[in-house]
Tab-separated table of C-alpha atoms in Angstrom:
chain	number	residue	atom	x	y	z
A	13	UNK	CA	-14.806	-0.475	25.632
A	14	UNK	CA	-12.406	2.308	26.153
A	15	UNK	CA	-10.428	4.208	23.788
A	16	UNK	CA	-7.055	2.910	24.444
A	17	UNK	CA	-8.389	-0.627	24.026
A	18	UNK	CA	-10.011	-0.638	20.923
A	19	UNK	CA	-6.302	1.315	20.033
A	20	UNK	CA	-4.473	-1.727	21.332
A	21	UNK	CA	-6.925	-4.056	19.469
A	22	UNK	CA	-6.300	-2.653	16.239
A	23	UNK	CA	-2.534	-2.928	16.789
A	24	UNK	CA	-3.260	-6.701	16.018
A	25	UNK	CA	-5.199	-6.373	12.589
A	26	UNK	CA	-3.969	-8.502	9.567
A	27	UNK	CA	-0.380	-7.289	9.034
A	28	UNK	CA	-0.450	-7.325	5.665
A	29	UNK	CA	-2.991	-4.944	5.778
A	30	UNK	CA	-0.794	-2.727	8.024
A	31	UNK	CA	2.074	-3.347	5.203
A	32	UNK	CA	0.487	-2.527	2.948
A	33	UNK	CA	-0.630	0.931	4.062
A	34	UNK	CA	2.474	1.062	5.250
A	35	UNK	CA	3.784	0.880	1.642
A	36	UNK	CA	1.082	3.168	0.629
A	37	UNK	CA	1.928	6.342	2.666
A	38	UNK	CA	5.262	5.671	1.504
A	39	UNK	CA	4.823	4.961	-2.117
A	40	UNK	CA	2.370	8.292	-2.078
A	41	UNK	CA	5.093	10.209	-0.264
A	42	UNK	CA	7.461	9.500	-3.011
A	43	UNK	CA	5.150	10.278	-5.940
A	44	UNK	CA	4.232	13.203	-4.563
A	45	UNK	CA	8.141	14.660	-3.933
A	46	UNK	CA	6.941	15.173	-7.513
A	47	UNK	CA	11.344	15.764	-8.676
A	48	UNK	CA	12.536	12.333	-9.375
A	49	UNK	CA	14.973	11.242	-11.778
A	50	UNK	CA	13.784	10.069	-15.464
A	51	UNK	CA	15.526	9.217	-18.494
A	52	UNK	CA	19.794	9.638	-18.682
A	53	UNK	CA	19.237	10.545	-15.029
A	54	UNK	CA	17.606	7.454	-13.908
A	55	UNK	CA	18.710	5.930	-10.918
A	56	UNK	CA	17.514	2.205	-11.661
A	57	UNK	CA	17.534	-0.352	-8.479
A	58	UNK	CA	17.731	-3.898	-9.563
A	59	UNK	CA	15.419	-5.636	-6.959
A	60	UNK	CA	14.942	-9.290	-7.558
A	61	UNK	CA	16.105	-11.884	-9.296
A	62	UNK	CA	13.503	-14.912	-9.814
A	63	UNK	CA	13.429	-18.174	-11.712
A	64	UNK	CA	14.008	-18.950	-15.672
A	65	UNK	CA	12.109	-17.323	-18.342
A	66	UNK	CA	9.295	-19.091	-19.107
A	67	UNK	CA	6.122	-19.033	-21.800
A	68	UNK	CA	2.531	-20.426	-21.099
A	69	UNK	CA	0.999	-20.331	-23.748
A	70	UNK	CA	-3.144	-20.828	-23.301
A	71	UNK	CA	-6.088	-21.012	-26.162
A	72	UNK	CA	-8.482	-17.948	-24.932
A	73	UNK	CA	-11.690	-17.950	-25.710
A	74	UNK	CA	-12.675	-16.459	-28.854
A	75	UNK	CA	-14.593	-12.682	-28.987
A	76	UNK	CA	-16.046	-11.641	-31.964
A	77	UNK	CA	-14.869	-14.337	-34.171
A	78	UNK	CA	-11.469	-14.133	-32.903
A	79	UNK	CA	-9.280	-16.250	-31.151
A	80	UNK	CA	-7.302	-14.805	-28.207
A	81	UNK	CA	-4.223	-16.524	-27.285
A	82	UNK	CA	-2.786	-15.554	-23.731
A	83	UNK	CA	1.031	-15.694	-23.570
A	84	UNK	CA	2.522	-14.659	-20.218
A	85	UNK	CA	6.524	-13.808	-20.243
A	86	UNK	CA	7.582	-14.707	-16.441
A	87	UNK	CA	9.839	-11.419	-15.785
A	88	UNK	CA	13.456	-12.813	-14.211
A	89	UNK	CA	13.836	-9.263	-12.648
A	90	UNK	CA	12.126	-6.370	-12.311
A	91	UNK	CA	13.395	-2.542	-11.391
A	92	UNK	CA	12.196	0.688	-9.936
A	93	UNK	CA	12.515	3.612	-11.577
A	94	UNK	CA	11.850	6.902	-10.341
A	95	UNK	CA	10.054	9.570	-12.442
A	96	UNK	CA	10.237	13.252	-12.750
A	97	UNK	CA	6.496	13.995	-13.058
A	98	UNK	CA	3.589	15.907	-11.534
A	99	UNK	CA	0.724	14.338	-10.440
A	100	UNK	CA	-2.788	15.456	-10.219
A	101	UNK	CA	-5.149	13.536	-8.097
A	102	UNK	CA	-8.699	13.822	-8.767
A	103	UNK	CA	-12.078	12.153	-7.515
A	104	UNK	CA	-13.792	10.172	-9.256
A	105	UNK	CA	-16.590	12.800	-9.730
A	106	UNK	CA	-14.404	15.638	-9.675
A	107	UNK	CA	-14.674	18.503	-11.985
A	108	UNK	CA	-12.195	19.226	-14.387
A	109	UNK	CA	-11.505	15.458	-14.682
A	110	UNK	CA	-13.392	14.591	-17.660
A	111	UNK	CA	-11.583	17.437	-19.507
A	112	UNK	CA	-8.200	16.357	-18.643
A	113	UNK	CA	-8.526	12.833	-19.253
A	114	UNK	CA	-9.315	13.592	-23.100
A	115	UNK	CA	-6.910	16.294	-22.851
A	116	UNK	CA	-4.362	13.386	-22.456
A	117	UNK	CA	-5.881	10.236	-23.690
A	118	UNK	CA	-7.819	11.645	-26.331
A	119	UNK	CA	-11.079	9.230	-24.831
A	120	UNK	CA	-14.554	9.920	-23.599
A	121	UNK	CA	-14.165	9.028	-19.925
A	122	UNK	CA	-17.349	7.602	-19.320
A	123	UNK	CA	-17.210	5.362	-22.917
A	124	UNK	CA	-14.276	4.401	-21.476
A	125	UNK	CA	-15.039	3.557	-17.242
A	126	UNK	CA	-17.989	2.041	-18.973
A	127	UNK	CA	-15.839	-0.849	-20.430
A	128	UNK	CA	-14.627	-1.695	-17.189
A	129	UNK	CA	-16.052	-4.791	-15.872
A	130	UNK	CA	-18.248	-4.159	-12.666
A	131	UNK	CA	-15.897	-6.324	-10.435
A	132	UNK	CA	-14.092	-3.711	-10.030
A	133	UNK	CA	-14.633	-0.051	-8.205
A	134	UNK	CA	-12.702	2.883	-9.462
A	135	UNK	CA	-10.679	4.089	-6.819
A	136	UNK	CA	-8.356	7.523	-7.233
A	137	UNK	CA	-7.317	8.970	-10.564
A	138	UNK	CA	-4.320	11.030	-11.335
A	139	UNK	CA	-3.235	12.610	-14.533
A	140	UNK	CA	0.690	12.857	-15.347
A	141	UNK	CA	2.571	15.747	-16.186
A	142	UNK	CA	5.902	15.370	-16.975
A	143	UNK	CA	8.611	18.263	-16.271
A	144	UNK	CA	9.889	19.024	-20.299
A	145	UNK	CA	14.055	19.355	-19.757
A	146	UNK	CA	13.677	20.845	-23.205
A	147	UNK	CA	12.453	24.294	-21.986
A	148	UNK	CA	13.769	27.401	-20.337
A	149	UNK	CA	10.698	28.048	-18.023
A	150	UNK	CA	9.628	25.145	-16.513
A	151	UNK	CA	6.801	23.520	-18.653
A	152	UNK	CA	5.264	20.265	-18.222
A	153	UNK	CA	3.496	17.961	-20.750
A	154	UNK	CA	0.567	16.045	-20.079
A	155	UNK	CA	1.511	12.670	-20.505
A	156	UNK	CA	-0.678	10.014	-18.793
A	157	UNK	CA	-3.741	9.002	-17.283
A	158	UNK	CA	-3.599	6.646	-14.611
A	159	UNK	CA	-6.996	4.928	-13.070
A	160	UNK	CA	-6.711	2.599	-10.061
A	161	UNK	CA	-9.067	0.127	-9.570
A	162	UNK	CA	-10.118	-2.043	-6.325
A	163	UNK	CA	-11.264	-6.116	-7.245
A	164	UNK	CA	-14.407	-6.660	-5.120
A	165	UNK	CA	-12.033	-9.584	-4.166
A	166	UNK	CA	-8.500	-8.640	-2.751
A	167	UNK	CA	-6.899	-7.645	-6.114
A	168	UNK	CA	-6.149	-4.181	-7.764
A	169	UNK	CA	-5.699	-2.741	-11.069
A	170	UNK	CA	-3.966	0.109	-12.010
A	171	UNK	CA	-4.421	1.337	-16.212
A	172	UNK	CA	-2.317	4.203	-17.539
A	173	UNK	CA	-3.600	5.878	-20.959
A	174	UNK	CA	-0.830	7.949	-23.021
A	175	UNK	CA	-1.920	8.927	-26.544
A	176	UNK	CA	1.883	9.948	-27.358
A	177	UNK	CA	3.879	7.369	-26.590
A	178	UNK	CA	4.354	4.277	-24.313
A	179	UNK	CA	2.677	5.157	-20.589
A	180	UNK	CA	5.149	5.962	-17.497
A	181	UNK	CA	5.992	3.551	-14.734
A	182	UNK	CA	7.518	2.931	-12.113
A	183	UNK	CA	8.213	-0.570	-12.316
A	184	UNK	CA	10.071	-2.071	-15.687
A	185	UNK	CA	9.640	-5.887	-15.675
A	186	UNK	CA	12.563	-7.597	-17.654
A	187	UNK	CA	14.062	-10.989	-18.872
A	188	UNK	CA	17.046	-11.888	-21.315
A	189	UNK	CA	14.595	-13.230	-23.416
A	190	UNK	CA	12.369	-11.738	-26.312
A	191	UNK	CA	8.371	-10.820	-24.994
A	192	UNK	CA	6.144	-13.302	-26.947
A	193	UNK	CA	2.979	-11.279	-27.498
A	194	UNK	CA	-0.721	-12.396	-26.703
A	195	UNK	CA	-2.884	-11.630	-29.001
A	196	UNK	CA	-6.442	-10.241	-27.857
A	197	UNK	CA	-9.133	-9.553	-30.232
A	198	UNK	CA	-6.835	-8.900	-33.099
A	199	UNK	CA	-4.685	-6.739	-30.731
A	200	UNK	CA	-0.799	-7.979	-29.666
A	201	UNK	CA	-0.397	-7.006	-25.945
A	202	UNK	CA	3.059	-8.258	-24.218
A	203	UNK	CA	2.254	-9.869	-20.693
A	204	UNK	CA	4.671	-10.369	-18.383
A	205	UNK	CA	4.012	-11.952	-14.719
A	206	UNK	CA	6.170	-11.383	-11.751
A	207	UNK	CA	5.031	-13.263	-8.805
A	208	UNK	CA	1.456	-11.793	-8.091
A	209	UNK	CA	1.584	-9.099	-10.446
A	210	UNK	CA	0.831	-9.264	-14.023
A	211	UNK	CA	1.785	-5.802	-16.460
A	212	UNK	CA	0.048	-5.744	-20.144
A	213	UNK	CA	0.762	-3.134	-22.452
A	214	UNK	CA	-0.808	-2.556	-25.448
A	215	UNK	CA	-1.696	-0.045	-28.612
A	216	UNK	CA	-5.560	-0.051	-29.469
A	217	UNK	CA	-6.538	2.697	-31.703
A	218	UNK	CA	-3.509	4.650	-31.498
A	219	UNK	CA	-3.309	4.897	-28.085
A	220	UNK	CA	-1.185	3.319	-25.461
A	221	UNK	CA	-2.240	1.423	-22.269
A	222	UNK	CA	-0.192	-0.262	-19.487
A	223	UNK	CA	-1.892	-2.588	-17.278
A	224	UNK	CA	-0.499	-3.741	-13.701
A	225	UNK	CA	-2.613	-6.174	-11.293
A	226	UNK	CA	-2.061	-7.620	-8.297
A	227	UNK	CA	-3.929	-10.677	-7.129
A	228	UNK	CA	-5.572	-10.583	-10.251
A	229	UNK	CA	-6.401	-14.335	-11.697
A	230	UNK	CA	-4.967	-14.781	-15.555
A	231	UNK	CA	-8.605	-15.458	-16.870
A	232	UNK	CA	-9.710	-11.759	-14.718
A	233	UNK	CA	-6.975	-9.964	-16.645
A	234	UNK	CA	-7.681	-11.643	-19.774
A	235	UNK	CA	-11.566	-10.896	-19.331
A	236	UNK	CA	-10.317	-6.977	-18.196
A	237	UNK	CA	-8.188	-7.144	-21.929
A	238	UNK	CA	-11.174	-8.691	-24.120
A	239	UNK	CA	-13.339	-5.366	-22.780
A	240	UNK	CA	-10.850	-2.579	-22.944
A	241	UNK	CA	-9.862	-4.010	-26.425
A	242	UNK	CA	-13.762	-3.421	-27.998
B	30	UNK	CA	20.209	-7.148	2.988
B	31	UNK	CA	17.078	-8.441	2.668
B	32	UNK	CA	14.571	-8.814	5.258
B	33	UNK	CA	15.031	-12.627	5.340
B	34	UNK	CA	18.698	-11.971	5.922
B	35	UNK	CA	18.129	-9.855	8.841
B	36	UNK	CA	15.580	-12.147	10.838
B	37	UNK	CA	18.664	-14.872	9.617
B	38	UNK	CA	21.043	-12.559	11.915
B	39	UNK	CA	18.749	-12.385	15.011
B	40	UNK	CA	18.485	-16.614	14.835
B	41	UNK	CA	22.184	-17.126	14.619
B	42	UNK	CA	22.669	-14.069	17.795
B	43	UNK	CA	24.687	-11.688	15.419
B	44	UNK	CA	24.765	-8.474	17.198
B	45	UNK	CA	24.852	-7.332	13.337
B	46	UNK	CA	20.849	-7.683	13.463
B	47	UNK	CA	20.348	-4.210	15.393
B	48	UNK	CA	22.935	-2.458	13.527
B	49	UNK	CA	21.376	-3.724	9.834
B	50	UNK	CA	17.762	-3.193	11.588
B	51	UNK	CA	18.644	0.238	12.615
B	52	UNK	CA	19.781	0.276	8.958
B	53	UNK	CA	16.640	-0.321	7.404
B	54	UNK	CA	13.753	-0.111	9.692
B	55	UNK	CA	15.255	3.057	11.951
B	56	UNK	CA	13.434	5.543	9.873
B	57	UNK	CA	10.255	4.264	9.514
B	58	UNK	CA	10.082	3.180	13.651
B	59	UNK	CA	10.785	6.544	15.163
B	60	UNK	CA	8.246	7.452	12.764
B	61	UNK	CA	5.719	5.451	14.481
B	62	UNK	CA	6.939	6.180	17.913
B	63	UNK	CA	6.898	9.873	17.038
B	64	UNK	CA	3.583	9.667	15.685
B	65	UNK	CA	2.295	8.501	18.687
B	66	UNK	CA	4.714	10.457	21.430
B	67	UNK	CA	5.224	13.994	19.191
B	68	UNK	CA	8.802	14.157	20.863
B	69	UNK	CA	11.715	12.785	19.162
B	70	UNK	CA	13.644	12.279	22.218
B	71	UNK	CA	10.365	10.063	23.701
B	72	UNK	CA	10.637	8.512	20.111
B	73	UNK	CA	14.246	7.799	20.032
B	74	UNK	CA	14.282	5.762	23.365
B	75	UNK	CA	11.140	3.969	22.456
B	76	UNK	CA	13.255	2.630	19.245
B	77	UNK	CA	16.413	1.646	21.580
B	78	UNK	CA	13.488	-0.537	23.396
B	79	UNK	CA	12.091	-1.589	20.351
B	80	UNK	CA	15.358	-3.224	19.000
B	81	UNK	CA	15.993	-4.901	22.304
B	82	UNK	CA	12.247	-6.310	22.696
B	83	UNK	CA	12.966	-7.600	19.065
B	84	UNK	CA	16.419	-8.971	19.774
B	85	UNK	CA	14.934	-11.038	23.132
B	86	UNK	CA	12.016	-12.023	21.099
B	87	UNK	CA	13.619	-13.119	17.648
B	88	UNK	CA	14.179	-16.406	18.366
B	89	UNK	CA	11.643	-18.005	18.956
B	90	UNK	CA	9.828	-15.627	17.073
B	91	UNK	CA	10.415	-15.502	13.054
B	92	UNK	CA	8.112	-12.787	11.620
B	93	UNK	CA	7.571	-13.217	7.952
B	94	UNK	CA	6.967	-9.723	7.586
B	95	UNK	CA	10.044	-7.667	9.739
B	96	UNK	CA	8.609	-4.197	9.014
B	97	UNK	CA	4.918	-4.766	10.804
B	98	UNK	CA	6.638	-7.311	13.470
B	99	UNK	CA	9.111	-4.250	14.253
B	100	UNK	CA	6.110	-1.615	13.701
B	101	UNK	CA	4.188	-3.258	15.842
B	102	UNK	CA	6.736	-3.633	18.916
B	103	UNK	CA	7.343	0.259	18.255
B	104	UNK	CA	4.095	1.034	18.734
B	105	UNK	CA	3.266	-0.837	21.898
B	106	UNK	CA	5.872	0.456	23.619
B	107	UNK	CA	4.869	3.844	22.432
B	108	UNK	CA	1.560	3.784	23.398
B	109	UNK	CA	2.862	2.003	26.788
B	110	UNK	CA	4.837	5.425	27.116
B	111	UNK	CA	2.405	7.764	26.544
B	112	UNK	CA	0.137	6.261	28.686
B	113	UNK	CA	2.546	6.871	31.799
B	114	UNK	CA	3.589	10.288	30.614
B	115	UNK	CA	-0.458	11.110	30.923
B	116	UNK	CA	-0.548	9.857	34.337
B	117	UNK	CA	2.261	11.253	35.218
B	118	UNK	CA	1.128	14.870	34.012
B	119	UNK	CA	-2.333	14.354	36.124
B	120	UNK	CA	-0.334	13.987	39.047
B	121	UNK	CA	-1.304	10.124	39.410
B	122	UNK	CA	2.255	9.410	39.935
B	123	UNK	CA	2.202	7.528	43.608
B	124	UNK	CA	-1.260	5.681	42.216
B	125	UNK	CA	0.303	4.768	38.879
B	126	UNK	CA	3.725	3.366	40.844
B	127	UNK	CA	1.252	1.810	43.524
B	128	UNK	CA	0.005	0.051	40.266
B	129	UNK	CA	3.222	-0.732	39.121
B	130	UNK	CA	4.220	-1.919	42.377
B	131	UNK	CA	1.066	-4.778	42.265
B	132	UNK	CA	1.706	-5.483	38.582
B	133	UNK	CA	4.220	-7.620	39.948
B	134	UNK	CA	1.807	-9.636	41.857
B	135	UNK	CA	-0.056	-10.606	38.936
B	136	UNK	CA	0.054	-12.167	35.571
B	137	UNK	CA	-0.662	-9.288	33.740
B	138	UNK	CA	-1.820	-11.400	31.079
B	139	UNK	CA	-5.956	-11.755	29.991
B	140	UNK	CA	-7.919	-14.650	31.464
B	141	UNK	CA	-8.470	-16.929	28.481
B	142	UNK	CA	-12.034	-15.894	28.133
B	143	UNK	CA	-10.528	-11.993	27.621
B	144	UNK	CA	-7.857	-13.538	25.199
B	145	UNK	CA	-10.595	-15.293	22.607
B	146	UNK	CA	-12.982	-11.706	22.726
B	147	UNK	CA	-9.958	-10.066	22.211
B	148	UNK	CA	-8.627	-12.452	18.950
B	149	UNK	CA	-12.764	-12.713	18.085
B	150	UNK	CA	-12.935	-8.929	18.071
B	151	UNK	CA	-9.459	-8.733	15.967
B	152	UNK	CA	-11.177	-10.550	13.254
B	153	UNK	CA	-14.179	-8.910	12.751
B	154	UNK	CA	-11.981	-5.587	12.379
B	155	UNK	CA	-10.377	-7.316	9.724
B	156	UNK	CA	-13.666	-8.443	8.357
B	157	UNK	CA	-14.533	-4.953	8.414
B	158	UNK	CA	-11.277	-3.382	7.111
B	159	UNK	CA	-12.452	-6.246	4.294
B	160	UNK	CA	-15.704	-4.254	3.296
B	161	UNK	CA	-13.290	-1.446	2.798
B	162	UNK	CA	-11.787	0.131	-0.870
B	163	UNK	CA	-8.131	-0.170	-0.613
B	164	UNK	CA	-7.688	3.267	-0.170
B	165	UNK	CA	-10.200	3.930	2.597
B	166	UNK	CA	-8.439	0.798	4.348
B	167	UNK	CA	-4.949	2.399	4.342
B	168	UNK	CA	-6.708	5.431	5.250
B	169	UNK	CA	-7.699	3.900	7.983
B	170	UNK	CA	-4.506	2.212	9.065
B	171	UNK	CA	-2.225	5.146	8.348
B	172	UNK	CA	-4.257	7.041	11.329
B	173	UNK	CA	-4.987	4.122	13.771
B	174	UNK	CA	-2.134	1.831	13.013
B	175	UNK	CA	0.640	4.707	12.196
B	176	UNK	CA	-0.964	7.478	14.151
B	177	UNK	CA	0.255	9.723	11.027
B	178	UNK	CA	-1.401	13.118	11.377
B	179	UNK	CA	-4.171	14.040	8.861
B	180	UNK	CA	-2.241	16.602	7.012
B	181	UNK	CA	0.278	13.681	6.258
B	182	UNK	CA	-2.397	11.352	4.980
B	183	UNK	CA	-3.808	14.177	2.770
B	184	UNK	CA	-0.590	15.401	1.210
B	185	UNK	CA	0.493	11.747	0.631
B	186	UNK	CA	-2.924	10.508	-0.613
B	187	UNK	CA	-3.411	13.542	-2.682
B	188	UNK	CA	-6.724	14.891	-0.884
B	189	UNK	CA	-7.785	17.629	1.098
B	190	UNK	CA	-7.386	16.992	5.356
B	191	UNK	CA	-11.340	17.614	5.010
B	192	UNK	CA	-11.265	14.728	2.835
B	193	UNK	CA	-9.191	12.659	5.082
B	194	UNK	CA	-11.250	13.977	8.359
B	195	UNK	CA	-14.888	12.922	6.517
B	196	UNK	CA	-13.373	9.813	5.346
B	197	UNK	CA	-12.560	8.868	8.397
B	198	UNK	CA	-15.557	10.050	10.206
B	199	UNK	CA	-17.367	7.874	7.977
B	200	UNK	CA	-15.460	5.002	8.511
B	201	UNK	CA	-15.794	5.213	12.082
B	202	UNK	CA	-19.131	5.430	12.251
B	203	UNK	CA	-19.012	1.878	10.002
B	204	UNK	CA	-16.976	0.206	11.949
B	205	UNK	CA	-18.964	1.271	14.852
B	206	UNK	CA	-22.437	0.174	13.180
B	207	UNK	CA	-20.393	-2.914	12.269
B	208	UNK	CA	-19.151	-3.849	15.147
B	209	UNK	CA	-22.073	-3.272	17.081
B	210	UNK	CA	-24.740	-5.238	14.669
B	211	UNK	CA	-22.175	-8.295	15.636
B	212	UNK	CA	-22.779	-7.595	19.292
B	213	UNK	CA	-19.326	-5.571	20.268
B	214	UNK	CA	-20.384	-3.350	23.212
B	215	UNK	CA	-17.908	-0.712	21.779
C-alpha cells in the first residue's frame, strides 16, 4: 500500500473520533493560552438549554453498613467558563509529581490512584496554579489537582482535588432548582447529569473533589464514588 | 447558530449557509488545508472549494456532525492539491495532464471489490484507534487526520515534540503489527 493511500484511508475513520481530537487540540490550545478570565471578569457563554429539572432518586447498595442513595439533578443548562490558571502537565511517572500533588491536595498519590478502580487507566495529570490578582509580582497559588482517566470501555473521567476550597472548572452545570444531594457512604455529594456527562462534587476529609464523566454508566460512577469515599 | 441550523440553511438553498459556515467553520478549515499545503494562499482556495463541494453536496447529504463532514471535504481537496503541486514540481506536468486528460474516460471510482477492502480496512483502523488511550488516539488523529505539526501537538498536549515523535513512532509501529496480523499488506 502506498503512503498516500493509507493517508486517504484514514480520512474515513469514525468521525467522532476525528471530533473529538478535533475538540482536543482545541480544548488543549485554550488551556494552555494559560490568561483567561476568572471571577468578576468571567466571560460566561450560556450553551444549552435542555428539558425540565428532574430527580431520580435510586436505593444504592449499601458499603460498610451504609446505605447509599444516588440522586442525580438533570442540569437545564450548563456554561463555559474560562479560567485564569497555569497548568502543569506531568506523566504519570514523572518526577516531581508526587510532591506536588500533596503539595496541593494534601494526599499520598499512590493511597490515592490506588482507590481507583482498575477499569480505568490514568491518562495525563496536571496541577493548577492560579494567577493571585491580590499581588504586585505575579504569584500564583496552587490550587488543584486534576487526574484524567480513560474507561477500558469508551468513557472518561476527569477528578480535580483542591484542599482549599471548591475545585476549578470549566464547565458549571445549573438548574432553577435546589441540588438534592446523594448520599455515599455517609458522604453528601451533589450529582448533576447533562446528557452523557455526569459532574459529582464532594468534601471527604476536608478536602474537595469534582468529578466529570462522560459515557460513564450511573452504577460506574456510583461504584468510582463508593471507592474514592473509603 | 447552531450546527443543526446551518445544515437547515444548505436544505432550504439559503446562500446564508456559506456565509454562517465561513462564520464558524472558516478558521478551523484553512487550518486543515494549511496543515496539509503550508501556504495560506494554497489553503485559502482549497476552503473556497471546500464550501462549494459542501453546498453541491448538502442536500442530499445531511452530516450529523458539520465540523468532520466540512474537515473532511477540506482535506481531500487538500491532499488532491498537493498531490498535483508535487507533480507539477517533478516536471510530470504533460504526464499528469495526459492523466487528467484519460480521467475523463473512466469512472474514477473503485471496482466494488476495491470499495469493500477499502471500508474493511477503515474498520479495522478504527478497531485499532479502539485499543488506543484517548490521548494516544487524538494523538494520532491530530497528525494523520489534521496534519498539525508536532510542535503543535506538544504545546497543546502539554509534552515534549520527543514525546509526541516516540508516541507516535510507537503507534505506528502498532498499527502496522495490527494491521498486518489481520492480513493488510501495508
Amino acid at each position: 500500500m502506498k503512503k498516500e493511500e493509507l493517508f486517504s484511508v484514514i480520512g474515513e475513520v469514525d468521525e467522532q473520533k476525528v471530533a473529538a481530537a478535533g475538540e482536543a487540540i482545541a480544548k488543549t490550545k485554550k488551556r494552555r493560552s494559560l490568561w483567561l478570565r476568572l471571577g468578576a471578569l468571567a466571560a460566561c457563554l450560556c450553551l444549552v438549554t435542555a428539558g425540565a429539572f428532574i430527580i431520580h432518586s435510586v436505593l444504592g447498595k449499601t458499603n460498610a453498613g451504609k446505605e447509599n442513595v444516588i440522586v442525580v439533578n438533570e442540569a437545564e443548562n450548563f456554561m463555559i467558563i474560562d479560567i485564569y490558571a497555569q497548568i502543569t502537565y506531568y506523566a504519570p511517572d514523572e518526577e516531581g509529581l508526587v510532591s506536588k500533588f500533596k503539595d496541593i491536595t494534601g494526599l499520598n498519590y499512590y493511597k490515592f490512584i490506588k482507590k481507583i478502580p482498575d477499569t480505568y487507566v490514568l491518562g495525563y495529570l496536571y496541577a493548577y496554579d492560579l494567577y493571585d490578582f491580590e499581588s504586585d509580582n505575579g504569584q500564583y497559588i496552587p490550587h488543584d489537582f486534576v487526574l484524567n482517566y480513560q474507561h477500558e470501555k469508551s468513557g472518561s473521567v476527569r477528578i480535580a482535588i483542591c484542599s482549599i476550597e471548591a475545585p476549578l472548572s470549566d464547565l458549571m452545570y445549573f438548574s432553577d432548582s435546589e441540588l438534592q444531594p446523594s448520599v455515599i457512604n455517609g458522604v453528601e455529594v451533589y450529582i448533576q447529569s447533562f446528557e452523557h456527562v455526569f459532574a459529582a462534587s464532594f468534601t471527604y476529609e476536608d478536602i474537595n473533589y469534582d468529578i466529570e464523566t462522560k459515557n460513564i454508566t450511573l452504577e460506574e460512577l456510583e461504584n468510582l464514588l463508593v471507592e474514592i469515599i473509603s | 447558530m447552531d450546527d443543526r441550523e446551518i445544515v437547515e440553511l444548505y436544505i432550504e438553498r439559503n446562500p446564508d449557509a456559506i456565509n454562517e459556515t465561513a462564520s464558524k467553520y472558516g478558521g478551523y478549515c484553512t487550518s486543515i488545508a494549511r496543515n496539509i499545503l503550508g501556504s495560506d494562499e494554497d489553503a485559502q482556495e482549497c476552503v473556497n472549494d471546500t464550501y462549494l463541494n459542501t453546498w453541491n453536496s448538502i442536500p442530499p447529504n445531511r452530516p450529523s456532525v458539520l465540523s468532520t463532514y466540512l474537515g473532511k471535504i477540506t482535506r481531500n481537496i487538500s491532499f488532491d492539491r498537493f498531490r498535483r503541486r508535487r507533480a507539477d514540481k517533478r516536471g510530470g506536468g504533460e504526464y499528469e495532464l495526459v492523466l487528467d486528460e484519460l480521467a475523463e474516460c473512466v469512472s474514477g471510482a473503485d471496482s466494488v471489490e476495491q470499495e469493500v477492502e477499502r471500508k474493511e480496512l477503515v474498520l479495522a483502523i478504527n478497531s485499532f484507534l479502539d485499543t488506543l488511550s484517548q490521548d494516544k488516539c487524538n494523538i494520532f488523529l491530530c497528525r494523520y487526520w489534521y496534519a498539525f505539526p508536532v510542535s503543535r501537538i506538544a504545546s497543546s498536549f502539554g509534552i515534549s515534540e520527543g514525546n509526541v515523535s516516540v508516541t507516535l513512532s510507537r503507534i505506528r509501529g502498532k498499527l502496522k503489527k495490527y494491521l498486518t496480523e489481520r492480513g493488510y499488506d501495508i
